[in-house]
Tab-separated table of C-alpha atoms in Angstrom:
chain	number	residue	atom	x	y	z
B	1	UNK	CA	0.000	0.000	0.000
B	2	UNK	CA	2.712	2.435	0.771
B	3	UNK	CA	4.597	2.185	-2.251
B	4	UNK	CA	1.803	1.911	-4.247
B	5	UNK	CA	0.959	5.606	-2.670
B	6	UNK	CA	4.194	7.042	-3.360
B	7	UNK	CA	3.472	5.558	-7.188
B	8	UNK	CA	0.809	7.630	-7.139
B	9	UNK	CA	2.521	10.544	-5.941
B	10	UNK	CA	5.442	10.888	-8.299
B	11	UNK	CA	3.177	10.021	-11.399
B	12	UNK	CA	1.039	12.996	-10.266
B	13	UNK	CA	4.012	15.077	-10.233
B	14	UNK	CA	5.232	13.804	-13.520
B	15	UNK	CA	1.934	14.573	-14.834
B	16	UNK	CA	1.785	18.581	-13.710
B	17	UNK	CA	2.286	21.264	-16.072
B	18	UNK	CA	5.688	22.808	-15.179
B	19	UNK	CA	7.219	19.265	-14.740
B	20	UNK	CA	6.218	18.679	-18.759
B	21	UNK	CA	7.530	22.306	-19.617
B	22	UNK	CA	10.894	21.631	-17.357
B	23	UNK	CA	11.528	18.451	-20.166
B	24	UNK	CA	10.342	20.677	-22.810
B	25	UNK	CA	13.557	23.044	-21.698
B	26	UNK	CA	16.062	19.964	-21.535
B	27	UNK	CA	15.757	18.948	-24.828
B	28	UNK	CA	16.461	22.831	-25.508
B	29	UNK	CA	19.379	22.532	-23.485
B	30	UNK	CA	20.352	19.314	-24.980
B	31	UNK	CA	20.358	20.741	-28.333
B	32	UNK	CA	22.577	23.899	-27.679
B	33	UNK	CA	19.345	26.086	-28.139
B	34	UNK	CA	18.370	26.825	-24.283
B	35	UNK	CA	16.370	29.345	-23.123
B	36	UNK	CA	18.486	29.600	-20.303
B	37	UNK	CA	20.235	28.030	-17.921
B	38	UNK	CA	19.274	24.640	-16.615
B	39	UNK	CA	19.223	24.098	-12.670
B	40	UNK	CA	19.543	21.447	-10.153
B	41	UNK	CA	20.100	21.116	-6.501
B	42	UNK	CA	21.850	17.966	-6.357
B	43	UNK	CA	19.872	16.485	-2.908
B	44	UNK	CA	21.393	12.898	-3.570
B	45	UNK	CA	24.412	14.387	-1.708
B	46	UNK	CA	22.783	15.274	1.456
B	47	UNK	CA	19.536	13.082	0.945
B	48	UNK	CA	20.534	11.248	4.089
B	49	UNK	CA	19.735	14.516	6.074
B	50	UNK	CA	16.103	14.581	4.676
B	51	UNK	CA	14.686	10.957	3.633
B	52	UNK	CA	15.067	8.783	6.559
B	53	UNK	CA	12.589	10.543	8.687
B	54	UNK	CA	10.161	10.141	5.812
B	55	UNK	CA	10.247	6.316	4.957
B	56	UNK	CA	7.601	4.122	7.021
B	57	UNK	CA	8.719	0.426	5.193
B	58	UNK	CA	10.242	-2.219	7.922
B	59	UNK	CA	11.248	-4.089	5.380
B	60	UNK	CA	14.829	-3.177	4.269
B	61	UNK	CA	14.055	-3.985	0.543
B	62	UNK	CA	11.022	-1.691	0.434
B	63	UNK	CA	12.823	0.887	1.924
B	64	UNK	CA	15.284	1.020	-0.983
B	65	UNK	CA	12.197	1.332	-3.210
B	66	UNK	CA	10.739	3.734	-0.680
B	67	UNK	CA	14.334	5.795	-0.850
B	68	UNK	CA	14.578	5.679	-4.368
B	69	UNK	CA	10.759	6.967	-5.317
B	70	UNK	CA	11.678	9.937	-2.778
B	71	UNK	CA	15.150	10.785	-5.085
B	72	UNK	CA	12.490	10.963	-7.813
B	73	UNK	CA	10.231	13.315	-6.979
B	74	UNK	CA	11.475	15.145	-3.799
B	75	UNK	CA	13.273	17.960	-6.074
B	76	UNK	CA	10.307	19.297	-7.512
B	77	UNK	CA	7.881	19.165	-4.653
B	78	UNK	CA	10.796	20.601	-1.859
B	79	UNK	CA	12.628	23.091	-4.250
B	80	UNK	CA	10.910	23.448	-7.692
B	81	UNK	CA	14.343	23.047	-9.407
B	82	UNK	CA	14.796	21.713	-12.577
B	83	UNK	CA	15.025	18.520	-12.096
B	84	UNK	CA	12.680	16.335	-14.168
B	85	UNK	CA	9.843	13.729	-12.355
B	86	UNK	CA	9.759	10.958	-14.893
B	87	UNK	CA	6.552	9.148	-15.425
B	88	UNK	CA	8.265	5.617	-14.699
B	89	UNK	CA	10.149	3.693	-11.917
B	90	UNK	CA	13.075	3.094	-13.739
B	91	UNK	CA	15.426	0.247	-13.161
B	92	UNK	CA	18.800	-0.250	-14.272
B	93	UNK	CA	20.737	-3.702	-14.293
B	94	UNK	CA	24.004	-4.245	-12.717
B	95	UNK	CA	26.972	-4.477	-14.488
B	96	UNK	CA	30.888	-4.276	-13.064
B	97	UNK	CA	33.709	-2.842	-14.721
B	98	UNK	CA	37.033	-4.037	-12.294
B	99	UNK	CA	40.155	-2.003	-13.865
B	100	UNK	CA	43.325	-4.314	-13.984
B	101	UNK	CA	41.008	-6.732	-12.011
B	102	UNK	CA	42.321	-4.427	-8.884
B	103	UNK	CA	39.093	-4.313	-6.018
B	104	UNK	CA	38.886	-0.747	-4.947
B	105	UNK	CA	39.870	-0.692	-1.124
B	106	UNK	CA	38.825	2.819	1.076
B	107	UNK	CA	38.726	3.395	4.209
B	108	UNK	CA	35.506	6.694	5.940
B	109	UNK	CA	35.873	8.816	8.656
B	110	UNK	CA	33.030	8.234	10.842
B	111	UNK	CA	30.784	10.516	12.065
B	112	UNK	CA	29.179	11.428	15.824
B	113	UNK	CA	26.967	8.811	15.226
B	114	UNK	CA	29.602	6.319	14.187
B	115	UNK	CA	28.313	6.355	10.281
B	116	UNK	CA	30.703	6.297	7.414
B	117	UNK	CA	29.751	9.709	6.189
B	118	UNK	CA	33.044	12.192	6.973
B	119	UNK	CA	35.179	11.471	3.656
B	120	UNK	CA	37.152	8.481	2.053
B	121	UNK	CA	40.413	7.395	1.783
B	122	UNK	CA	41.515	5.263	-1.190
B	123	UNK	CA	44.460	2.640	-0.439
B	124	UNK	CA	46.904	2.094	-2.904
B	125	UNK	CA	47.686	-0.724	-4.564
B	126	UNK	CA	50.006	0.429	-7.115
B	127	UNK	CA	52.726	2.120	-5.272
B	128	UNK	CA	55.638	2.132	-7.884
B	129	UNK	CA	54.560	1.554	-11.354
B	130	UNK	CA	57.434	-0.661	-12.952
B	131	UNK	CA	57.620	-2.551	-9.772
B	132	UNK	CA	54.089	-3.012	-9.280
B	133	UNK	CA	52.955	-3.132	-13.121
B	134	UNK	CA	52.320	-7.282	-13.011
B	135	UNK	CA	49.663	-6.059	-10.428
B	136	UNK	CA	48.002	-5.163	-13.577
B	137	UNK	CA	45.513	-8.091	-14.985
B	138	UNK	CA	43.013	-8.205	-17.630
B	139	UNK	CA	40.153	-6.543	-16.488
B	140	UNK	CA	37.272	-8.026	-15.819
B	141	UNK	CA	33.746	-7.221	-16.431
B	142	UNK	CA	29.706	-8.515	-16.779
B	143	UNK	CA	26.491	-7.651	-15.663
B	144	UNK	CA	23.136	-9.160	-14.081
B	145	UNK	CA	20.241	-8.817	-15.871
B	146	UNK	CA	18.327	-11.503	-14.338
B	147	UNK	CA	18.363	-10.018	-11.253
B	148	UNK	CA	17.228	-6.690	-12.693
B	149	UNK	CA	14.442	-8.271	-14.726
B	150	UNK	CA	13.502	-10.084	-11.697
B	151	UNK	CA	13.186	-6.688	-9.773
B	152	UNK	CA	11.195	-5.553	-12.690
B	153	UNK	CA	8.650	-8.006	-12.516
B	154	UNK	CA	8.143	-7.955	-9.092
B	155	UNK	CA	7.571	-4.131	-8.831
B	156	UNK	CA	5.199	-4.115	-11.992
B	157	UNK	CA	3.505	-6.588	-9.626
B	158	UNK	CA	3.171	-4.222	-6.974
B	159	UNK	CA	2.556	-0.855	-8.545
B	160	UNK	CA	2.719	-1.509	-12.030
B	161	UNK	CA	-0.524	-0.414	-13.019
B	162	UNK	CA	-0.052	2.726	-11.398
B	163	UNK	CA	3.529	3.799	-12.566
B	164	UNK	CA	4.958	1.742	-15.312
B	165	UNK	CA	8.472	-0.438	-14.469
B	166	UNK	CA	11.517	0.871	-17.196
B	167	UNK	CA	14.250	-1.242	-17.800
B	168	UNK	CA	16.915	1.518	-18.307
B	169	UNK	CA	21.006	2.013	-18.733
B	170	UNK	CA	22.488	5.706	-17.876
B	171	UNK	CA	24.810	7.207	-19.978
B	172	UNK	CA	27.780	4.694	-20.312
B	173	UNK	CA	30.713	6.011	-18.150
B	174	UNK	CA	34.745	5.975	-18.559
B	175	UNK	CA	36.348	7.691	-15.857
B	176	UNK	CA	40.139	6.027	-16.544
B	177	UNK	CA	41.998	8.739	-14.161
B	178	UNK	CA	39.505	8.078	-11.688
B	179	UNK	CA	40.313	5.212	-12.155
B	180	UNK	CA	43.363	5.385	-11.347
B	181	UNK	CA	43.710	7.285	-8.136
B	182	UNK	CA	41.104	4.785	-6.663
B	183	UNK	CA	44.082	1.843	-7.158
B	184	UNK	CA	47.564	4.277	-7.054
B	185	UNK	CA	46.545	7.406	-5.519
B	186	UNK	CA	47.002	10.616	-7.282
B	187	UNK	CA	50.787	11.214	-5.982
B	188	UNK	CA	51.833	7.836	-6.949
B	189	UNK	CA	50.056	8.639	-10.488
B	190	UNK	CA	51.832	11.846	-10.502
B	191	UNK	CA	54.788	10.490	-9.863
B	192	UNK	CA	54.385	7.546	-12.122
B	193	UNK	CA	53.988	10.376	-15.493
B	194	UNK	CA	57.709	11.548	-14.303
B	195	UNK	CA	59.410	8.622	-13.919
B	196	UNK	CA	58.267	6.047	-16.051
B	197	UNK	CA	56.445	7.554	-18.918
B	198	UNK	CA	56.276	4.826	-21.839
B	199	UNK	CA	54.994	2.858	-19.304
B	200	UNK	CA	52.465	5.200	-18.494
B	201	UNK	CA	51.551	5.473	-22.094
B	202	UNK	CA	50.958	2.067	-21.803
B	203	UNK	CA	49.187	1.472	-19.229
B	204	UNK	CA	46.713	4.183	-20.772
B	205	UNK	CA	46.360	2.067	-24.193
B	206	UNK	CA	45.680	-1.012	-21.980
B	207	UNK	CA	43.078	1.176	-20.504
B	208	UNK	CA	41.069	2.022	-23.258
B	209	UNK	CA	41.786	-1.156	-25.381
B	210	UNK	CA	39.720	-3.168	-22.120
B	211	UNK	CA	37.411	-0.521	-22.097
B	212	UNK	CA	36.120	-1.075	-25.734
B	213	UNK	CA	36.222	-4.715	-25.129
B	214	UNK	CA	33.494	-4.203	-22.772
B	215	UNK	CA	31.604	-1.655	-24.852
B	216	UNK	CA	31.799	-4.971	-27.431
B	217	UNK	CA	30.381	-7.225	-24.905
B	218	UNK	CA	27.551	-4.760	-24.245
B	219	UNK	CA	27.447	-4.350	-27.552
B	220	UNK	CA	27.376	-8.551	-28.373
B	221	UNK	CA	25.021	-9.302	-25.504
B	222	UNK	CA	21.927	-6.737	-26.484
B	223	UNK	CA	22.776	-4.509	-23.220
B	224	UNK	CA	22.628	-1.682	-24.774
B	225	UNK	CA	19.532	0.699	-23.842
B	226	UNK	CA	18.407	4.371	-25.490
B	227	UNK	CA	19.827	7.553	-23.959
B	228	UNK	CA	17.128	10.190	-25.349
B	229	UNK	CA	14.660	10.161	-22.160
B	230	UNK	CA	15.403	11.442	-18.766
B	231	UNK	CA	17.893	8.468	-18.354
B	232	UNK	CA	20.966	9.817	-15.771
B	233	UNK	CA	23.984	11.375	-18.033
B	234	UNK	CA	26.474	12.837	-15.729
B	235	UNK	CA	26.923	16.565	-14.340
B	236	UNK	CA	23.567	16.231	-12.704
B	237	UNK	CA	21.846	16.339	-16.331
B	238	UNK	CA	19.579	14.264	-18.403
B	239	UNK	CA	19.520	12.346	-21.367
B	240	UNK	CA	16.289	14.345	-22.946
B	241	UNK	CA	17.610	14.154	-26.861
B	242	UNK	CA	15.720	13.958	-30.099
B	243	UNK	CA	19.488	12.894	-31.747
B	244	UNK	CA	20.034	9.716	-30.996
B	245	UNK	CA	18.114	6.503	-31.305
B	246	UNK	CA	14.871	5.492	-29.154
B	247	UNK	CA	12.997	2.410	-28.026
B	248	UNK	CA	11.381	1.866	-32.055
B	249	UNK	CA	14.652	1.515	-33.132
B	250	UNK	CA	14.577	-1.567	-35.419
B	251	UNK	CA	17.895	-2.998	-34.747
B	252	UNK	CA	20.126	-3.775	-31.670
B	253	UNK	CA	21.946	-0.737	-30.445
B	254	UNK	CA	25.432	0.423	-30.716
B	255	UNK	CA	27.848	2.315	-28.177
B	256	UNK	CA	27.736	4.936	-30.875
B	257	UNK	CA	23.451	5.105	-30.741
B	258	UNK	CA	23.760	6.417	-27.233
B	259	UNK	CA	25.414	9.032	-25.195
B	260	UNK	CA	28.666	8.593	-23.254
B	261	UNK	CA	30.150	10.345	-20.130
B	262	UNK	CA	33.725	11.255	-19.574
B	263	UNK	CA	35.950	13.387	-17.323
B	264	UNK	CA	39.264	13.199	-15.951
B	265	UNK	CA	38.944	15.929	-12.437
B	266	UNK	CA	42.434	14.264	-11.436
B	267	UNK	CA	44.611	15.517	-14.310
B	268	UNK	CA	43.569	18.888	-13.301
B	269	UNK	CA	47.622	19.924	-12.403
B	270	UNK	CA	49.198	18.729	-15.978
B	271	UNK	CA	49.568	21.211	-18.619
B	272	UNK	CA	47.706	21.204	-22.092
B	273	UNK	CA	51.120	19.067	-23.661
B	274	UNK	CA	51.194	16.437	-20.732
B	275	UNK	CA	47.392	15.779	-20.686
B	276	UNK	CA	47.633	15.934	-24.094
B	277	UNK	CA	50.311	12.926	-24.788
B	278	UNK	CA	49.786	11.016	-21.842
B	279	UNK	CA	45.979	11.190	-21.413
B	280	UNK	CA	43.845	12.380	-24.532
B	281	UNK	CA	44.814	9.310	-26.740
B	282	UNK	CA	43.004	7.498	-24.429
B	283	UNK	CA	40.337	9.793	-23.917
B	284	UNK	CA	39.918	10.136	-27.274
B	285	UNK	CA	39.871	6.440	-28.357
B	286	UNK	CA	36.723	5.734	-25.818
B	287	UNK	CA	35.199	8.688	-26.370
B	288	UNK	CA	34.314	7.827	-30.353
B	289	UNK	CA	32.590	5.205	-29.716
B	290	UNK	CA	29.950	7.270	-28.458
B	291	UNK	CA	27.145	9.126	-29.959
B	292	UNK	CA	27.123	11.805	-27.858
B	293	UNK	CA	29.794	12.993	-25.277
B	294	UNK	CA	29.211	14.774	-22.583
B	295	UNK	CA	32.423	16.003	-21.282
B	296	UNK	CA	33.980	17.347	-17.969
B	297	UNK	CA	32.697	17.465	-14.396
B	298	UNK	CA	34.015	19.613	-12.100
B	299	UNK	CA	37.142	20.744	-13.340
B	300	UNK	CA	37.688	23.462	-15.413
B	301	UNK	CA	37.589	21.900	-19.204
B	302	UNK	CA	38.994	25.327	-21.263
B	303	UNK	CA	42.606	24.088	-21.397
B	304	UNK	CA	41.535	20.907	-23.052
B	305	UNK	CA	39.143	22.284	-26.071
């Protein structure tokens, strides 16, 4: 009953006016011809402060559902941003992308309540890059869509009738820098340009050579979703296109039918010749399989264009 309420609720809000004219101005946006400028208060990164109080499920799978229909309508009814309520529950399926086969290890600060919540530390695996370069495997990768289709079927069981149940992939994502840092740190990374740079180079190549491999087996296995409809891209921005191909496309889809998502915050120190010998080839390699790129997060992306 309760989820089937908050079903309710965020297909009402999808269903209002303004939230129609808000997508109305993303595809604007999305096509370089905006009104003006799009905003959104990004509440995912303090929704911990605000959602608990407001979920009444004991059991700890509906509260995820509970959690997640909050994310997806709280923005307009708290702030009136311009964040979009979608008329569906979407679900995405999981898929793993494990860089050199390394497992990310970090460590939180904990808060007065003893939470994980005060910032991360990433421990490094690669300390010294020649001596620690047969660390580096073949990466490893998959997904699993059965238990995504599974979830599917059991929410359009519960409130399907209300709110229809997408199966739905974001923007596909490369962050190799990011990467990185999360398996060598950013000094050891630093240091790593310096003193062994063909190396380096590389390491890079191997990068984005494993990285298409896995756009193939998206590619090879049908995994591959539409981008043009509210589906997450990066930034804090939407998917809303009229570009690229949607769900009446005819044929499987391609990395290059959809839009991709790069940035590389952690280069931010190099200069335009260093991030442009050591990094951009593989940048650049990844990002052309794409339809679309959006590019850049939070650093400043002038030196690069």
């Amino acid at each position: 009953q309760r989820l089937r309420e908050l079903a309710r609720r965020q297909m009402d809000n999808a269903m209002k006016p303004s939230n129609q004219e808000k997508i109305k101005l993303w595809y604007k946006h999305n096509d370089l011809k905006g009104e003006r400028p799009m905003f959104h208060l990004e509440m995912w990164t303090f929704a911990q402060e605000i959602i608990p109080p407001m979920l009444t499920c004991e059991d700890s799978w509906a509260r995820n559902i509970e959690y997640q229909f909050f994310l997806n309508f709280l923005n307009q009814e708290l702030f009136d941003d311009d964040k979009v309520t979608l008329p569906t529950y979407d679900v995405g399926y999981d898929t793993w992308f494990t860089l050199f086969d390394i497992p990310v290890h970090q460590t939180f600060g904990k808060d007065a309540n003893g939470q994980d919540t005060l910032g991360q530390h990433f421990e490094s695996v690669i300390n010294d890059l020649e001596e620690d370069y047969p660390k580096l495997k073949k990466t490893t990768y998959g997904t699993n869509m059965e238990k995504a289709l599974n979830q599917k079927a059991v929410l359009e069981d519960i409130f399907g009738d209300i709110l229809p149940v997408r199966l739905k992939m974001d923007a596909l994502y490369s962050v190799p820098t990011q990467m990185l840092i999360h398996i060598m740190s950013m000094e050891n990374m630093m240091y790593a340009l310096y003193d062994y740079p063909e190396l380096f180079k590389e390491m890079m190549d191997r990068i984005s050579e494993d990285t298409l491999e896995y756009f193939d087996f998206l590619e090879n296995n049908h995994l591959i979703l539409p981008t043009v409809s509210g589906e997450n891209l990066g930034q804090g921005t939407w998917c809303f296109n009229h570009t690229l191909p949607d769900s009446n496309t005819p044929r499987p889809l391609k990395t290059t039918d959809v839009w991709g998502f790069m940035d590389s915050q952690e280069t931010v120190g190099l200069s335009p010749d260093m991030f442009e010998e050591f990094i951009f080839p593989c940048y650049k390699k990844i990002s052309q399989r794409y339809g679309l790129l959006s590019y850049g997060c939070c650093e400043p992306v002038d030196p690069i264009w």
